[in-house]
XYZ file of C-alpha atoms in Angstrom:
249
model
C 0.000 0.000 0.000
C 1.728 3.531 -0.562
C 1.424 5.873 1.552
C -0.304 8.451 -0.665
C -3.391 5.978 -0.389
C -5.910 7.615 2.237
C -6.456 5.555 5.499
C -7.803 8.248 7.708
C -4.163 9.497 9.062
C -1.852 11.823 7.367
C 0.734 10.855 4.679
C 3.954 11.125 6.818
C 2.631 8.733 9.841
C 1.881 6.048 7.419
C 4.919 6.372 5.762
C 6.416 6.840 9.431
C 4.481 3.718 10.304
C 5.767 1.384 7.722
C 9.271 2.918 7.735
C 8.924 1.320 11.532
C 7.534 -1.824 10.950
C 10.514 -2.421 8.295
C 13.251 -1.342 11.037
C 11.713 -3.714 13.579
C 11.482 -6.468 10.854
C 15.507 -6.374 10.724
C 14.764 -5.575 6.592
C 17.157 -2.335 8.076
C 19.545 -3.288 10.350
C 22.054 -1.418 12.782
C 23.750 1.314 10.734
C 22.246 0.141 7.426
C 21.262 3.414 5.516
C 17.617 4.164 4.441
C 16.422 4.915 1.038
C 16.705 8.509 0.298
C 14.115 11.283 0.462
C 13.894 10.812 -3.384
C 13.844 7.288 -3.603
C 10.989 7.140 -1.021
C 9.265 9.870 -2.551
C 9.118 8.228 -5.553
C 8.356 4.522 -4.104
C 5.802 5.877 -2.211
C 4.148 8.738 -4.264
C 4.661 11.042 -1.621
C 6.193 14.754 -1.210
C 9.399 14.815 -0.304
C 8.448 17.271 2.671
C 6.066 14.425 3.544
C 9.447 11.910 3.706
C 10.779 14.279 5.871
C 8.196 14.507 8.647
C 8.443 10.897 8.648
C 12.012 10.736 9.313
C 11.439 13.292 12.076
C 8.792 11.262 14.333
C 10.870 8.548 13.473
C 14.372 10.275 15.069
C 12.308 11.714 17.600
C 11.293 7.997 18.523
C 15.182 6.511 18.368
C 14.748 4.684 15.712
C 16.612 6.587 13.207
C 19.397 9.207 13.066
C 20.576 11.259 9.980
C 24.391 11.853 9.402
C 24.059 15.829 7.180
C 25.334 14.486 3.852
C 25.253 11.058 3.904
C 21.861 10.226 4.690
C 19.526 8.339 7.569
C 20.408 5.149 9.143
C 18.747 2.393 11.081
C 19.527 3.492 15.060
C 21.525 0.759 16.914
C 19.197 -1.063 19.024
C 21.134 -2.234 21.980
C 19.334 -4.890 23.464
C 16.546 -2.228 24.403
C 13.242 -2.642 23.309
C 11.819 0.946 22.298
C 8.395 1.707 20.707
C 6.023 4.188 20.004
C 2.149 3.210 21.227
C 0.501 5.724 19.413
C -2.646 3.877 17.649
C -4.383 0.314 17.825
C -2.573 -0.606 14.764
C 0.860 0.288 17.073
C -0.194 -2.016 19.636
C -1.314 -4.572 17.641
C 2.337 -4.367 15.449
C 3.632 -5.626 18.974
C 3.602 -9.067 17.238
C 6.132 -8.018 14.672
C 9.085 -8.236 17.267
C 8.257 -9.283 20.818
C 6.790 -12.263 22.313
C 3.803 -13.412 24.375
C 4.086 -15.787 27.570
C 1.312 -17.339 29.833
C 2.200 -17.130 33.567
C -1.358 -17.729 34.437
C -3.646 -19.065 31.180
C -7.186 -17.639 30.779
C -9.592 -18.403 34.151
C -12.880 -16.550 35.506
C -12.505 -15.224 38.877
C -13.921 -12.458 40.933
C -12.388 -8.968 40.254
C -14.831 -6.341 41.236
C -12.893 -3.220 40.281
C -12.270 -4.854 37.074
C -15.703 -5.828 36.619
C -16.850 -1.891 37.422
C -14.405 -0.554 34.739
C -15.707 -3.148 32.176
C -19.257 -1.986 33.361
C -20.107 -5.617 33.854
C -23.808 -6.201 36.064
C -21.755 -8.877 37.755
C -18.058 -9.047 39.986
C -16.506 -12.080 37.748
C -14.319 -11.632 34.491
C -12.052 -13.426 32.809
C -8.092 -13.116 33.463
C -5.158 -13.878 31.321
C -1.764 -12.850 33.077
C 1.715 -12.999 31.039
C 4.721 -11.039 30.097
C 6.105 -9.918 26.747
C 9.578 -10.477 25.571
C 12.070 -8.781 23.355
C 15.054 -11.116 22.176
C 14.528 -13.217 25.210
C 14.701 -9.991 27.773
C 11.003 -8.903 29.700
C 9.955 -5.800 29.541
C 6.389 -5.775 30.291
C 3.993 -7.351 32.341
C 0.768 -7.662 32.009
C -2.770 -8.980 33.181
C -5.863 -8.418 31.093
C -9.511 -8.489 32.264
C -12.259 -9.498 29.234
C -15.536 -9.337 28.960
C -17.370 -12.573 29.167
C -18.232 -12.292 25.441
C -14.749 -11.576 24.616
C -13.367 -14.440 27.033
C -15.647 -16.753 25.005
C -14.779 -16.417 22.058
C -11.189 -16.900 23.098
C -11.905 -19.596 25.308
C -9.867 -22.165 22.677
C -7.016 -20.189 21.795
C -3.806 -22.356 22.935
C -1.978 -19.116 23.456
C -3.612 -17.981 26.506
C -4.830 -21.143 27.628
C -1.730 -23.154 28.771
C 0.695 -21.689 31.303
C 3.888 -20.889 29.608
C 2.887 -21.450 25.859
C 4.789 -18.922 24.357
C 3.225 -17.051 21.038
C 3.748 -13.540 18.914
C -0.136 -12.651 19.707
C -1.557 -10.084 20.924
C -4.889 -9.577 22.858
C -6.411 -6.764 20.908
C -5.304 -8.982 17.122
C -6.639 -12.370 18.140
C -10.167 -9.986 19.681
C -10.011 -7.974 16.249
C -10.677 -11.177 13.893
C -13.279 -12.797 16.123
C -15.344 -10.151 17.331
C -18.509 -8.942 15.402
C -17.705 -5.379 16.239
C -14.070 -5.086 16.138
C -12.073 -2.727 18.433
C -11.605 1.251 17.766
C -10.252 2.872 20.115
C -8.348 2.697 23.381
C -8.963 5.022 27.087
C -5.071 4.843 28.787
C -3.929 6.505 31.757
C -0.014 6.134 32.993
C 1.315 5.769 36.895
C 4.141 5.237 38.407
C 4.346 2.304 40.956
C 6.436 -0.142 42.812
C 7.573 -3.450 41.697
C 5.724 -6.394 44.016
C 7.270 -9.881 44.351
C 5.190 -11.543 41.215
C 6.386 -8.413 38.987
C 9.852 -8.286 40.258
C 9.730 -11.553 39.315
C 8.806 -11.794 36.018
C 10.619 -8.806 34.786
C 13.937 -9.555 36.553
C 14.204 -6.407 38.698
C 14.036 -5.400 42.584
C 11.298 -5.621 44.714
C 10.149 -1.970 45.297
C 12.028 -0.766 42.225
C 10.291 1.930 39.993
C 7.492 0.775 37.306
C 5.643 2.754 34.644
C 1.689 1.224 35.138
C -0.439 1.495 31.763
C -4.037 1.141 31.807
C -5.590 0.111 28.903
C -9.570 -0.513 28.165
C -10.155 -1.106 24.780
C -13.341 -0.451 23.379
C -15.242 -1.423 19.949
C -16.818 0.136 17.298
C -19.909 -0.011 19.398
C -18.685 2.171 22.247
C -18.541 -1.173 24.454
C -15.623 -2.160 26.357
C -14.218 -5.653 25.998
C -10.689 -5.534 27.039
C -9.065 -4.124 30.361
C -4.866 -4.695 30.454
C -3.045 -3.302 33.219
C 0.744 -3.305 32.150
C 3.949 -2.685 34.055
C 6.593 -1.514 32.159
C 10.086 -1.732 33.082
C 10.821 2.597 32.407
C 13.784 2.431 30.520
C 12.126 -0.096 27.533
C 8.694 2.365 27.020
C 8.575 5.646 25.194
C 4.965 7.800 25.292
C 5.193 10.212 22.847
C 2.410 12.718 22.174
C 1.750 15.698 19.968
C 0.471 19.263 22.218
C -1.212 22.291 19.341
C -1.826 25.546 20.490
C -6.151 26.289 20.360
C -7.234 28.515 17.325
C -10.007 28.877 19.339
């Protein structure tokens, strides 16, 4: 798909977007220069101004740096795992490069705070706890809450179903292509809070050492909310990024 084809975003983030997806696909690897802002001009029927709004989100993010005469190159990764979440498409392009594993497979159980945010008439939902991996190394842990329509219709899915089964999944992709009313949009708010035992655990730091907590309900076309995921990030492996305007108003 070029980029110049409309998909309700501007030009330069889907060109930004697949620019990404091709760095974390190892198609550009450390060092290893990018076309030009010709050749992807061209390639993608684009403005070159449009090419280079791209490459700015995308130095902004880490992913790229530019050298003033010779060009942009592919930013050397060092064992960090760094990523802009700035749509469902972003979240769901977590399977391109990281991992999926079960610590505790799918199971109803009583959760009435999770329950209340899912606006659920009863206190029981369904839980899926596991942690994602980058090249072997945790960086995020993460329990999700469905909705019992949404736990049903995942109720067979190996991946989430037997501890440790390992998988490039995510909750939000397997939900999109089984759902009647896929999922639109997300509600997040971002804390900071201390590592417990079971996190320290799974992400290989200290007990009481600093996390970055994500909250994530995910909600479908309908307006209904299906998905609750509460993730703890290790800090230095997540990036929030957002855009401020002044009002014209």
């Amino acid at each position: 798909m070029s980029s110049k084809e409309q998909t309700g975003q501007a030009a330069y983030k889907v060109l930004a977007r697949e620019l990404r997806e091709a760095i974390l696909q190892r198609r550009y690897v450390d060092g290893t220069r990018l076309p030009t802002e010709a050749e992807l001009a061209a390639e993608h029927q684009v403005s070159r101004q449009t090419v280079r709004r791209a490459f700015h989100d995308l130095v902004a993010e880490g992913m790229v740096y530019r050298v003033p005469g010779r060009g942009t190159f592919a930013a050397p990764r060092e064992g960090q795992y760094l990523r802009q979440f700035g749509s469902i498409e972003d979240l769901m392009g977590l399977s391109l490069d990281t991992q999926l594993e079960v610590l505790r497979p799918l199971h109803r159980r009583v959760d009435i705070d999770a329950a209340s945010r899912l606006r659920l008439d009863s206190d029981a939902v369904h839980t899926v706890v596991f942690r994602r991996t980058h090249d072997g190394e945790p960086f995020c842990h993460t329990a999700v809450h469905l909705h019992p329509a949404a736990a049903a219709v995942l109720a067979d899915v190996p991946e989430l179903t037997e501890r440790g089964a390992v998988s490039d999944a995510t909750i939000i992709g397997l939900l999109d292509t089984r759902l009647s009313n896929p999922i639109a949009e997300a509600e997040q708010s971002i804390t900071a809070a201390a590592a417990e035992k079971p996190l320290a655990d799974a992400l290989g730091c200290t007990i009481g050492d600093p996390l970055l907590r994500v909250d994530r309900i995910y909600l479908t076309t309908d307006q209904h909310p299906v998905e609750l995921a509460i993730n703890h990030f290790l800090p230095e492996q997540y990036s929030y990024r957002v855009k401020l305007r002044r009002s014209t108003h």
